[in-house]
């Protein structure tokens, strides 16, 4: 998400993509990710985690190369969806391996710490390389290298995993819910696609029909899961989780946070590059400040949340609101100094780092331990679905206000509308945090993007 986000303007130019097609470059990946996350975890249990991780990494490497070879927005977005599916095969195995390989609490805490550091470094490196490849000229278009770079990384990861990871026992006693996966995918696609494409095509009849169908598919999915729960089958989502009040409130907070996070990354990089006319390399370096702030706060939050509970998350939400308000003030009429852009992005990263890694623990606090695996899978699905929805709705508002004009004034207006929507969503999240429980469970894991 990070490396592609910085390169979005270059991708748009290289493939002559429309606003809606640009949104799908991000949202399509998140759709594939969200639809298959729970299934990815079940496949690891069913066939063995090492085997499924290797399949996922190989598929991710292959689809990355196809993304780099794309000659049309349709080809790119199709492969981005399957990139998301392959990520959904990998990530659940990664998190499960941390729990399996480090059963002792102290060692597991160290492993989680290194996992968090890795995510922080990856976000910094991704944004730097996204800007570097997009700006400098090579024998092929630079934006294609943001996908081709996954080829050597993928090969090294496959060889390393094959050599060093031990296989886990396969458990074929609980079949995974194929109809549930299909229904959830149809529901999400039927919701996201018309919300993105409908605005651009002035809401044709097919877009309204798909939105109605999405409601039907979500209802069908819910009834299907309830039926399987009652008959003792293996549903994709344990419906009994929704009877836990604090968990439901936490999921709504997750919905708000990730809708804000990914939509902000999209509209801010477009504003900086197309509105302020900063080149991709300079923009990528500015977002490195965001990554540094995020990683620093994530490391601090591990200890602070244990001591101060949800107050740390509430402080992060207030800092994020402050960063949004400062951006509205300083980005309103003319492009500010570059150092100020970096400071505001670092402040925003700091706020995000205080909230994002710890929200999982707060949300799962009231969930019984025997529901922990199912709750983590549902949390992850909501997280990725919210990301896609935020890119769709808030990103759509941004493009609607932009109206196709490339002047700074129009971008500033569009950015103000987008950030205004972010602020309203953040206020709602702050209210939800206020009613969540104030303790956390030790040893939780935050999920990567």
GROMACS .gro file of C-alpha atoms in nm:
model
  449
    1UNK     CA    1   0.000   0.000   0.000
    2UNK     CA    2   0.275   0.250   0.092
    3UNK     CA    3   0.499   0.203  -0.212
    4UNK     CA    4   0.203   0.205  -0.452
    5UNK     CA    5   0.042   0.506  -0.287
    6UNK     CA    6   0.340   0.733  -0.354
    7UNK     CA    7   0.354   0.613  -0.716
    8UNK     CA    8  -0.019   0.666  -0.784
    9UNK     CA    9   0.025   0.988  -0.991
   10UNK     CA   10   0.292   0.816  -1.205
   11UNK     CA   11   0.070   0.510  -1.252
   12UNK     CA   12  -0.218   0.735  -1.352
   13UNK     CA   13  -0.008   0.911  -1.614
   14UNK     CA   14   0.156   0.593  -1.742
   15UNK     CA   15  -0.169   0.405  -1.798
   16UNK     CA   16  -0.392   0.708  -1.873
   17UNK     CA   17  -0.616   0.602  -1.586
   18UNK     CA   18  -0.932   0.780  -1.471
   19UNK     CA   19  -1.002   0.893  -1.115
   20UNK     CA   20  -1.207   0.579  -1.046
   21UNK     CA   21  -0.939   0.351  -1.189
   22UNK     CA   22  -0.680   0.519  -0.966
   23UNK     CA   23  -0.896   0.452  -0.661
   24UNK     CA   24  -0.924   0.087  -0.762
   25UNK     CA   25  -0.545   0.048  -0.770
   26UNK     CA   26  -0.564   0.080  -0.389
   27UNK     CA   27  -0.917  -0.045  -0.320
   28UNK     CA   28  -0.890  -0.351  -0.547
   29UNK     CA   29  -0.592  -0.482  -0.351
   30UNK     CA   30  -0.774  -0.423  -0.022
   31UNK     CA   31  -1.085  -0.599  -0.154
   32UNK     CA   32  -0.891  -0.915  -0.236
   33UNK     CA   33  -0.715  -0.893   0.100
   34UNK     CA   34  -1.036  -0.849   0.301
   35UNK     CA   35  -1.232  -1.120   0.121
   36UNK     CA   36  -0.980  -1.400   0.179
   37UNK     CA   37  -0.810  -1.318   0.511
   38UNK     CA   38  -1.016  -1.558   0.721
   39UNK     CA   39  -0.992  -1.824   0.451
   40UNK     CA   40  -0.614  -1.777   0.444
   41UNK     CA   41  -0.598  -1.861   0.813
   42UNK     CA   42  -0.821  -2.165   0.767
   43UNK     CA   43  -0.611  -2.289   0.473
   44UNK     CA   44  -0.301  -2.273   0.694
   45UNK     CA   45  -0.473  -2.495   0.950
   46UNK     CA   46  -0.603  -2.727   0.678
   47UNK     CA   47  -0.288  -2.781   0.468
   48UNK     CA   48  -0.005  -2.661   0.695
   49UNK     CA   49   0.112  -2.306   0.753
   50UNK     CA   50   0.447  -2.337   0.578
   51UNK     CA   51   0.291  -2.476   0.261
   52UNK     CA   52   0.024  -2.203   0.243
   53UNK     CA   53   0.278  -1.929   0.319
   54UNK     CA   54   0.496  -2.051   0.031
   55UNK     CA   55   0.195  -2.063  -0.202
   56UNK     CA   56   0.097  -1.712  -0.100
   57UNK     CA   57   0.448  -1.571  -0.143
   58UNK     CA   58   0.487  -1.735  -0.485
   59UNK     CA   59   0.146  -1.608  -0.597
   60UNK     CA   60   0.223  -1.260  -0.464
   61UNK     CA   61   0.554  -1.251  -0.651
   62UNK     CA   62   0.388  -1.367  -0.973
   63UNK     CA   63   0.098  -1.121  -0.956
   64UNK     CA   64   0.341  -0.839  -0.873
   65UNK     CA   65   0.524  -0.910  -1.199
   66UNK     CA   66   0.194  -0.910  -1.389
   67UNK     CA   67   0.114  -0.571  -1.229
   68UNK     CA   68   0.445  -0.440  -1.360
   69UNK     CA   69   0.365  -0.571  -1.709
   70UNK     CA   70   0.013  -0.423  -1.721
   71UNK     CA   71  -0.068  -0.208  -2.027
   72UNK     CA   72  -0.416  -0.098  -1.918
   73UNK     CA   73  -0.589   0.003  -1.594
   74UNK     CA   74  -0.812  -0.305  -1.618
   75UNK     CA   75  -0.512  -0.539  -1.630
   76UNK     CA   76  -0.343  -0.362  -1.340
   77UNK     CA   77  -0.650  -0.357  -1.117
   78UNK     CA   78  -0.730  -0.722  -1.190
   79UNK     CA   79  -0.381  -0.823  -1.081
   80UNK     CA   80  -0.399  -0.592  -0.780
   81UNK     CA   81  -0.706  -0.785  -0.661
   82UNK     CA   82  -0.516  -1.113  -0.686
   83UNK     CA   83  -0.216  -0.952  -0.515
   84UNK     CA   84  -0.451  -0.887  -0.223
   85UNK     CA   85  -0.570  -1.248  -0.227
   86UNK     CA   86  -0.210  -1.372  -0.212
   87UNK     CA   87  -0.134  -1.135   0.079
   88UNK     CA   88  -0.435  -1.283   0.260
   89UNK     CA   89  -0.271  -1.625   0.228
   90UNK     CA   90   0.056  -1.503   0.380
   91UNK     CA   91  -0.027  -1.270   0.668
   92UNK     CA   92  -0.234  -1.511   0.885
   93UNK     CA   93   0.050  -1.766   0.870
   94UNK     CA   94   0.301  -1.498   0.976
   95UNK     CA   95   0.101  -1.404   1.284
   96UNK     CA   96   0.031  -1.767   1.373
   97UNK     CA   97   0.399  -1.857   1.344
   98UNK     CA   98   0.490  -1.586   1.597
   99UNK     CA   99   0.252  -1.745   1.846
  100UNK     CA  100   0.368  -2.100   1.770
  101UNK     CA  101   0.744  -2.039   1.762
  102UNK     CA  102   0.750  -1.816   2.073
  103UNK     CA  103   0.509  -1.968   2.328
  104UNK     CA  104   0.686  -1.805   2.626
  105UNK     CA  105   0.543  -1.458   2.693
  106UNK     CA  106   0.875  -1.273   2.723
  107UNK     CA  107   1.014  -1.417   2.400
  108UNK     CA  108   0.685  -1.357   2.220
  109UNK     CA  109   0.688  -0.993   2.330
  110UNK     CA  110   1.036  -0.958   2.179
  111UNK     CA  111   0.917  -1.120   1.856
  112UNK     CA  112   0.617  -0.887   1.839
  113UNK     CA  113   0.852  -0.594   1.897
  114UNK     CA  114   1.070  -0.699   1.604
  115UNK     CA  115   0.756  -0.754   1.397
  116UNK     CA  116   0.649  -0.396   1.470
  117UNK     CA  117   0.995  -0.259   1.391
  118UNK     CA  118   0.990  -0.448   1.060
  119UNK     CA  119   0.654  -0.296   0.970
  120UNK     CA  120   0.780   0.051   1.053
  121UNK     CA  121   1.097   0.009   0.847
  122UNK     CA  122   0.892  -0.135   0.562
  123UNK     CA  123   0.663   0.169   0.558
  124UNK     CA  124   0.961   0.405   0.549
  125UNK     CA  125   1.142   0.207   0.279
  126UNK     CA  126   0.824   0.161   0.076
  127UNK     CA  127   0.750   0.532   0.062
  128UNK     CA  128   1.111   0.621  -0.019
  129UNK     CA  129   1.133   0.364  -0.300
  130UNK     CA  130   0.789   0.460  -0.433
  131UNK     CA  131   0.912   0.815  -0.479
  132UNK     CA  132   1.257   0.713  -0.605
  133UNK     CA  133   1.132   0.475  -0.874
  134UNK     CA  134   0.853   0.709  -0.984
  135UNK     CA  135   1.080   1.012  -1.024
  136UNK     CA  136   1.400   0.883  -1.178
  137UNK     CA  137   1.418   0.760  -1.536
  138UNK     CA  138   1.518   0.403  -1.614
  139UNK     CA  139   1.506   0.178  -1.919
  140UNK     CA  140   1.141   0.111  -1.833
  141UNK     CA  141   0.881   0.332  -1.667
  142UNK     CA  142   0.983   0.380  -1.305
  143UNK     CA  143   0.641   0.303  -1.158
  144UNK     CA  144   0.664  -0.051  -1.297
  145UNK     CA  145   0.967  -0.111  -1.075
  146UNK     CA  146   0.754  -0.073  -0.762
  147UNK     CA  147   0.604  -0.407  -0.864
  148UNK     CA  148   0.909  -0.574  -1.019
  149UNK     CA  149   1.110  -0.515  -0.700
  150UNK     CA  150   0.893  -0.783  -0.540
  151UNK     CA  151   1.053  -1.045  -0.768
  152UNK     CA  152   1.397  -1.061  -0.598
  153UNK     CA  153   1.240  -1.002  -0.254
  154UNK     CA  154   0.988  -1.280  -0.317
  155UNK     CA  155   1.253  -1.526  -0.436
  156UNK     CA  156   1.467  -1.463  -0.127
  157UNK     CA  157   1.162  -1.498   0.100
  158UNK     CA  158   1.055  -1.825  -0.065
  159UNK     CA  159   1.403  -1.977  -0.035
  160UNK     CA  160   1.439  -1.860   0.327
  161UNK     CA  161   1.096  -1.989   0.428
  162UNK     CA  162   1.153  -2.323   0.257
  163UNK     CA  163   1.484  -2.365   0.439
  164UNK     CA  164   1.415  -2.228   0.787
  165UNK     CA  165   1.043  -2.259   0.866
  166UNK     CA  166   0.917  -2.587   1.004
  167UNK     CA  167   0.584  -2.720   0.882
  168UNK     CA  168   0.287  -2.731   1.119
  169UNK     CA  169   0.053  -3.031   1.143
  170UNK     CA  170  -0.235  -3.021   0.896
  171UNK     CA  171  -0.586  -3.034   1.041
  172UNK     CA  172  -0.852  -3.130   0.788
  173UNK     CA  173  -1.125  -3.185   1.047
  174UNK     CA  174  -1.279  -2.838   1.001
  175UNK     CA  175  -1.357  -2.761   0.635
  176UNK     CA  176  -1.339  -2.397   0.529
  177UNK     CA  177  -1.649  -2.215   0.416
  178UNK     CA  178  -1.624  -2.175   0.036
  179UNK     CA  179  -1.982  -2.045  -0.011
  180UNK     CA  180  -1.921  -1.792   0.266
  181UNK     CA  181  -1.606  -1.663   0.092
  182UNK     CA  182  -1.796  -1.629  -0.236
  183UNK     CA  183  -2.088  -1.443  -0.077
  184UNK     CA  184  -1.861  -1.206   0.119
  185UNK     CA  185  -1.654  -1.131  -0.193
  186UNK     CA  186  -1.967  -1.065  -0.402
  187UNK     CA  187  -2.107  -0.838  -0.129
  188UNK     CA  188  -1.786  -0.632  -0.098
  189UNK     CA  189  -1.731  -0.603  -0.474
  190UNK     CA  190  -2.097  -0.509  -0.532
  191UNK     CA  191  -2.059  -0.232  -0.273
  192UNK     CA  192  -1.716  -0.089  -0.362
  193UNK     CA  193  -1.722  -0.098  -0.744
  194UNK     CA  194  -2.041   0.109  -0.795
  195UNK     CA  195  -1.939   0.357  -0.524
  196UNK     CA  196  -1.616   0.421  -0.718
  197UNK     CA  197  -1.737   0.393  -1.078
  198UNK     CA  198  -2.088   0.530  -1.024
  199UNK     CA  199  -1.971   0.882  -0.937
  200UNK     CA  200  -1.756   0.903  -1.248
  201UNK     CA  201  -2.034   0.779  -1.479
  202UNK     CA  202  -2.310   0.988  -1.313
  203UNK     CA  203  -2.475   0.693  -1.137
  204UNK     CA  204  -2.603   0.474  -1.423
  205UNK     CA  205  -2.868   0.209  -1.358
  206UNK     CA  206  -2.614  -0.073  -1.323
  207UNK     CA  207  -2.441   0.105  -1.034
  208UNK     CA  208  -2.769   0.143  -0.842
  209UNK     CA  209  -2.854  -0.221  -0.913
  210UNK     CA  210  -2.516  -0.338  -0.781
  211UNK     CA  211  -2.560  -0.135  -0.461
  212UNK     CA  212  -2.897  -0.302  -0.405
  213UNK     CA  213  -2.740  -0.639  -0.477
  214UNK     CA  214  -2.467  -0.572  -0.221
  215UNK     CA  215  -2.733  -0.537   0.048
  216UNK     CA  216  -2.888  -0.863  -0.068
  217UNK     CA  217  -2.553  -1.044  -0.065
  218UNK     CA  218  -2.464  -0.913   0.283
  219UNK     CA  219  -2.800  -1.032   0.415
  220UNK     CA  220  -2.762  -1.369   0.242
  221UNK     CA  221  -2.410  -1.401   0.388
  222UNK     CA  222  -2.541  -1.322   0.738
  223UNK     CA  223  -2.825  -1.576   0.713
  224UNK     CA  224  -2.584  -1.836   0.575
  225UNK     CA  225  -2.344  -1.785   0.867
  226UNK     CA  226  -2.627  -1.806   1.123
  227UNK     CA  227  -2.754  -2.129   0.967
  228UNK     CA  228  -2.410  -2.291   0.969
  229UNK     CA  229  -2.358  -2.186   1.330
  230UNK     CA  230  -2.685  -2.352   1.433
  231UNK     CA  231  -2.622  -2.674   1.240
  232UNK     CA  232  -2.266  -2.714   1.371
  233UNK     CA  233  -2.096  -2.647   1.037
  234UNK     CA  234  -1.784  -2.433   1.008
  235UNK     CA  235  -1.893  -2.076   0.922
  236UNK     CA  236  -1.648  -1.819   0.791
  237UNK     CA  237  -1.741  -1.576   1.072
  238UNK     CA  238  -1.861  -1.674   1.418
  239UNK     CA  239  -2.184  -1.476   1.449
  240UNK     CA  240  -2.180  -1.509   1.829
  241UNK     CA  241  -1.900  -1.252   1.836
  242UNK     CA  242  -2.155  -0.984   1.755
  243UNK     CA  243  -2.325  -1.045   2.089
  244UNK     CA  244  -2.018  -0.897   2.266
  245UNK     CA  245  -2.095  -0.526   2.303
  246UNK     CA  246  -1.740  -0.399   2.360
  247UNK     CA  247  -1.614  -0.598   2.062
  248UNK     CA  248  -1.879  -0.439   1.839
  249UNK     CA  249  -1.783  -0.091   1.956
  250UNK     CA  250  -1.417  -0.173   1.892
  251UNK     CA  251  -1.497  -0.289   1.538
  252UNK     CA  252  -1.674   0.039   1.468
  253UNK     CA  253  -1.365   0.225   1.593
  254UNK     CA  254  -1.152   0.008   1.362
  255UNK     CA  255  -1.387   0.093   1.075
  256UNK     CA  256  -1.335   0.465   1.139
  257UNK     CA  257  -0.957   0.447   1.187
  258UNK     CA  258  -0.874   0.253   0.872
  259UNK     CA  259  -1.122   0.446   0.659
  260UNK     CA  260  -0.928   0.756   0.766
  261UNK     CA  261  -0.580   0.607   0.731
  262UNK     CA  262  -0.578   0.480   0.373
  263UNK     CA  263  -0.794   0.755   0.228
  264UNK     CA  264  -0.563   1.016   0.383
  265UNK     CA  265  -0.258   0.853   0.226
  266UNK     CA  266  -0.427   0.868  -0.114
  267UNK     CA  267  -0.556   1.226  -0.110
  268UNK     CA  268  -0.245   1.371   0.055
  269UNK     CA  269  -0.002   1.220  -0.195
  270UNK     CA  270  -0.217   1.346  -0.484
  271UNK     CA  271  -0.236   1.690  -0.324
  272UNK     CA  272   0.138   1.712  -0.266
  273UNK     CA  273   0.237   1.591  -0.612
  274UNK     CA  274  -0.038   1.727  -0.837
  275UNK     CA  275  -0.150   2.025  -0.631
  276UNK     CA  276   0.173   2.152  -0.477
  277UNK     CA  277   0.378   2.021  -0.775
  278UNK     CA  278   0.630   1.836  -0.556
  279UNK     CA  279   0.798   1.559  -0.750
  280UNK     CA  280   0.752   1.196  -0.649
  281UNK     CA  281   1.096   1.164  -0.488
  282UNK     CA  282   1.051   1.472  -0.269
  283UNK     CA  283   0.699   1.355  -0.175
  284UNK     CA  284   0.828   1.009  -0.086
  285UNK     CA  285   1.092   1.163   0.140
  286UNK     CA  286   0.826   1.374   0.310
  287UNK     CA  287   0.627   1.060   0.385
  288UNK     CA  288   0.939   0.904   0.533
  289UNK     CA  289   0.882   1.157   0.814
  290UNK     CA  290   0.535   1.005   0.854
  291UNK     CA  291   0.691   0.657   0.877
  292UNK     CA  292   0.947   0.766   1.135
  293UNK     CA  293   0.675   0.920   1.348
  294UNK     CA  294   0.463   0.607   1.313
  295UNK     CA  295   0.742   0.367   1.407
  296UNK     CA  296   0.857   0.578   1.703
  297UNK     CA  297   0.506   0.605   1.847
  298UNK     CA  298   0.435   0.234   1.785
  299UNK     CA  299   0.736   0.135   1.995
  300UNK     CA  300   0.638   0.378   2.272
  301UNK     CA  301   0.274   0.267   2.267
  302UNK     CA  302   0.367  -0.094   2.354
  303UNK     CA  303   0.473   0.019   2.703
  304UNK     CA  304   0.246   0.320   2.744
  305UNK     CA  305  -0.077   0.131   2.677
  306UNK     CA  306   0.006  -0.128   2.943
  307UNK     CA  307   0.043   0.154   3.194
  308UNK     CA  308  -0.220   0.407   3.084
  309UNK     CA  309  -0.470   0.196   2.889
  310UNK     CA  310  -0.694   0.353   2.630
  311UNK     CA  311  -0.585   0.705   2.733
  312UNK     CA  312  -0.290   0.656   2.497
  313UNK     CA  313  -0.526   0.589   2.207
  314UNK     CA  314  -0.739   0.889   2.299
  315UNK     CA  315  -0.426   1.108   2.309
  316UNK     CA  316  -0.333   0.976   1.965
  317UNK     CA  317  -0.682   1.060   1.834
  318UNK     CA  318  -0.651   1.418   1.966
  319UNK     CA  319  -0.306   1.459   1.809
  320UNK     CA  320  -0.445   1.333   1.478
  321UNK     CA  321  -0.727   1.587   1.498
  322UNK     CA  322  -0.468   1.856   1.566
  323UNK     CA  323  -0.263   1.747   1.264
  324UNK     CA  324  -0.571   1.765   1.042
  325UNK     CA  325  -0.661   2.113   1.169
  326UNK     CA  326  -0.305   2.238   1.116
  327UNK     CA  327  -0.307   2.103   0.762
  328UNK     CA  328  -0.632   2.285   0.693
  329UNK     CA  329  -0.475   2.608   0.819
  330UNK     CA  330  -0.137   2.587   0.646
  331UNK     CA  331  -0.242   2.417   0.320
  332UNK     CA  332  -0.539   2.646   0.260
  333UNK     CA  333  -0.410   2.919   0.027
  334UNK     CA  334  -0.053   2.847  -0.082
  335UNK     CA  335   0.201   2.568  -0.063
  336UNK     CA  336   0.387   2.585   0.272
  337UNK     CA  337   0.759   2.536   0.323
  338UNK     CA  338   0.879   2.181   0.275
  339UNK     CA  339   1.002   2.150   0.634
  340UNK     CA  340   0.652   2.232   0.759
  341UNK     CA  341   0.502   1.961   0.538
  342UNK     CA  342   0.747   1.710   0.687
  343UNK     CA  343   0.667   1.823   1.044
  344UNK     CA  344   0.292   1.789   0.992
  345UNK     CA  345   0.331   1.447   0.830
  346UNK     CA  346   0.556   1.334   1.118
  347UNK     CA  347   0.292   1.456   1.365
  348UNK     CA  348   0.025   1.262   1.178
  349UNK     CA  349   0.245   0.949   1.176
  350UNK     CA  350   0.305   0.988   1.551
  351UNK     CA  351  -0.071   1.004   1.614
  352UNK     CA  352  -0.136   0.701   1.393
  353UNK     CA  353   0.135   0.501   1.570
  354UNK     CA  354  -0.021   0.572   1.910
  355UNK     CA  355  -0.362   0.441   1.799
  356UNK     CA  356  -0.326   0.176   1.532
  357UNK     CA  357  -0.107  -0.098   1.689
  358UNK     CA  358  -0.293  -0.093   2.022
  359UNK     CA  359  -0.651  -0.080   1.898
  360UNK     CA  360  -0.650  -0.457   1.840
  361UNK     CA  361  -0.576  -0.529   2.206
  362UNK     CA  362  -0.841  -0.285   2.324
  363UNK     CA  363  -1.099  -0.433   2.086
  364UNK     CA  364  -1.028  -0.796   2.184
  365UNK     CA  365  -1.020  -0.725   2.558
  366UNK     CA  366  -1.376  -0.851   2.619
  367UNK     CA  367  -1.353  -1.150   2.383
  368UNK     CA  368  -1.327  -1.492   2.554
  369UNK     CA  369  -1.000  -1.671   2.477
  370UNK     CA  370  -1.173  -1.955   2.288
  371UNK     CA  371  -1.303  -1.692   2.043
  372UNK     CA  372  -0.964  -1.519   2.001
  373UNK     CA  373  -0.877  -1.670   1.663
  374UNK     CA  374  -1.219  -1.603   1.511
  375UNK     CA  375  -1.222  -1.249   1.655
  376UNK     CA  376  -0.876  -1.170   1.512
  377UNK     CA  377  -0.988  -1.290   1.170
  378UNK     CA  378  -1.302  -1.078   1.182
  379UNK     CA  379  -1.099  -0.778   1.305
  380UNK     CA  380  -0.863  -0.816   1.009
  381UNK     CA  381  -1.149  -0.844   0.760
  382UNK     CA  382  -1.317  -0.529   0.896
  383UNK     CA  383  -0.979  -0.350   0.891
  384UNK     CA  384  -0.918  -0.416   0.522
  385UNK     CA  385  -1.282  -0.361   0.422
  386UNK     CA  386  -1.278  -0.026   0.604
  387UNK     CA  387  -0.960   0.072   0.420
  388UNK     CA  388  -1.124   0.000   0.085
  389UNK     CA  389  -1.440   0.185   0.190
  390UNK     CA  390  -1.243   0.492   0.303
  391UNK     CA  391  -1.053   0.509  -0.027
  392UNK     CA  392  -1.389   0.477  -0.202
  393UNK     CA  393  -1.597   0.733  -0.010
  394UNK     CA  394  -1.348   0.995   0.109
  395UNK     CA  395  -1.135   0.953  -0.202
  396UNK     CA  396  -1.452   0.988  -0.411
  397UNK     CA  397  -1.541   1.312  -0.231
  398UNK     CA  398  -1.190   1.443  -0.304
  399UNK     CA  399  -1.215   1.365  -0.677
  400UNK     CA  400  -1.569   1.501  -0.696
  401UNK     CA  401  -1.457   1.838  -0.557
  402UNK     CA  402  -1.151   1.837  -0.778
  403UNK     CA  403  -1.363   1.820  -1.091
  404UNK     CA  404  -1.069   1.738  -1.320
  405UNK     CA  405  -0.890   2.071  -1.266
  406UNK     CA  406  -0.515   2.053  -1.194
  407UNK     CA  407  -0.468   2.399  -1.040
  408UNK     CA  408  -0.349   2.438  -0.680
  409UNK     CA  409  -0.669   2.615  -0.579
  410UNK     CA  410  -0.891   2.328  -0.689
  411UNK     CA  411  -0.665   2.072  -0.522
  412UNK     CA  412  -0.667   2.278  -0.202
  413UNK     CA  413  -1.048   2.285  -0.202
  414UNK     CA  414  -1.067   1.910  -0.269
  415UNK     CA  415  -0.814   1.846   0.008
  416UNK     CA  416  -1.014   2.056   0.252
  417UNK     CA  417  -1.329   1.856   0.178
  418UNK     CA  418  -1.141   1.528   0.213
  419UNK     CA  419  -0.977   1.629   0.541
  420UNK     CA  420  -1.312   1.761   0.665
  421UNK     CA  421  -1.458   1.414   0.613
  422UNK     CA  422  -1.154   1.266   0.793
  423UNK     CA  423  -1.215   1.497   1.090
  424UNK     CA  424  -1.582   1.399   1.118
  425UNK     CA  425  -1.484   1.032   1.108
  426UNK     CA  426  -1.213   1.091   1.369
  427UNK     CA  427  -1.464   1.263   1.603
  428UNK     CA  428  -1.688   0.956   1.574
  429UNK     CA  429  -1.392   0.730   1.650
  430UNK     CA  430  -1.306   0.939   1.957
  431UNK     CA  431  -1.660   0.892   2.090
  432UNK     CA  432  -1.629   0.516   2.038
  433UNK     CA  433  -1.293   0.508   2.218
  434UNK     CA  434  -1.452   0.688   2.513
  435UNK     CA  435  -1.694   0.400   2.573
  436UNK     CA  436  -1.444   0.117   2.522
  437UNK     CA  437  -1.294  -0.068   2.823
  438UNK     CA  438  -0.975   0.079   2.965
  439UNK     CA  439  -0.752  -0.230   2.989
  440UNK     CA  440  -0.567  -0.440   2.732
  441UNK     CA  441  -0.467  -0.802   2.701
  442UNK     CA  442  -0.095  -0.872   2.687
  443UNK     CA  443   0.064  -1.026   2.384
  444UNK     CA  444  -0.173  -0.902   2.113
  445UNK     CA  445  -0.071  -0.860   1.751
  446UNK     CA  446  -0.142  -0.570   1.520
  447UNK     CA  447  -0.191  -0.661   1.156
  448UNK     CA  448   0.015  -0.531   0.866
  449UNK     CA  449  -0.115  -0.368   0.556
   0.00000   0.00000   0.00000
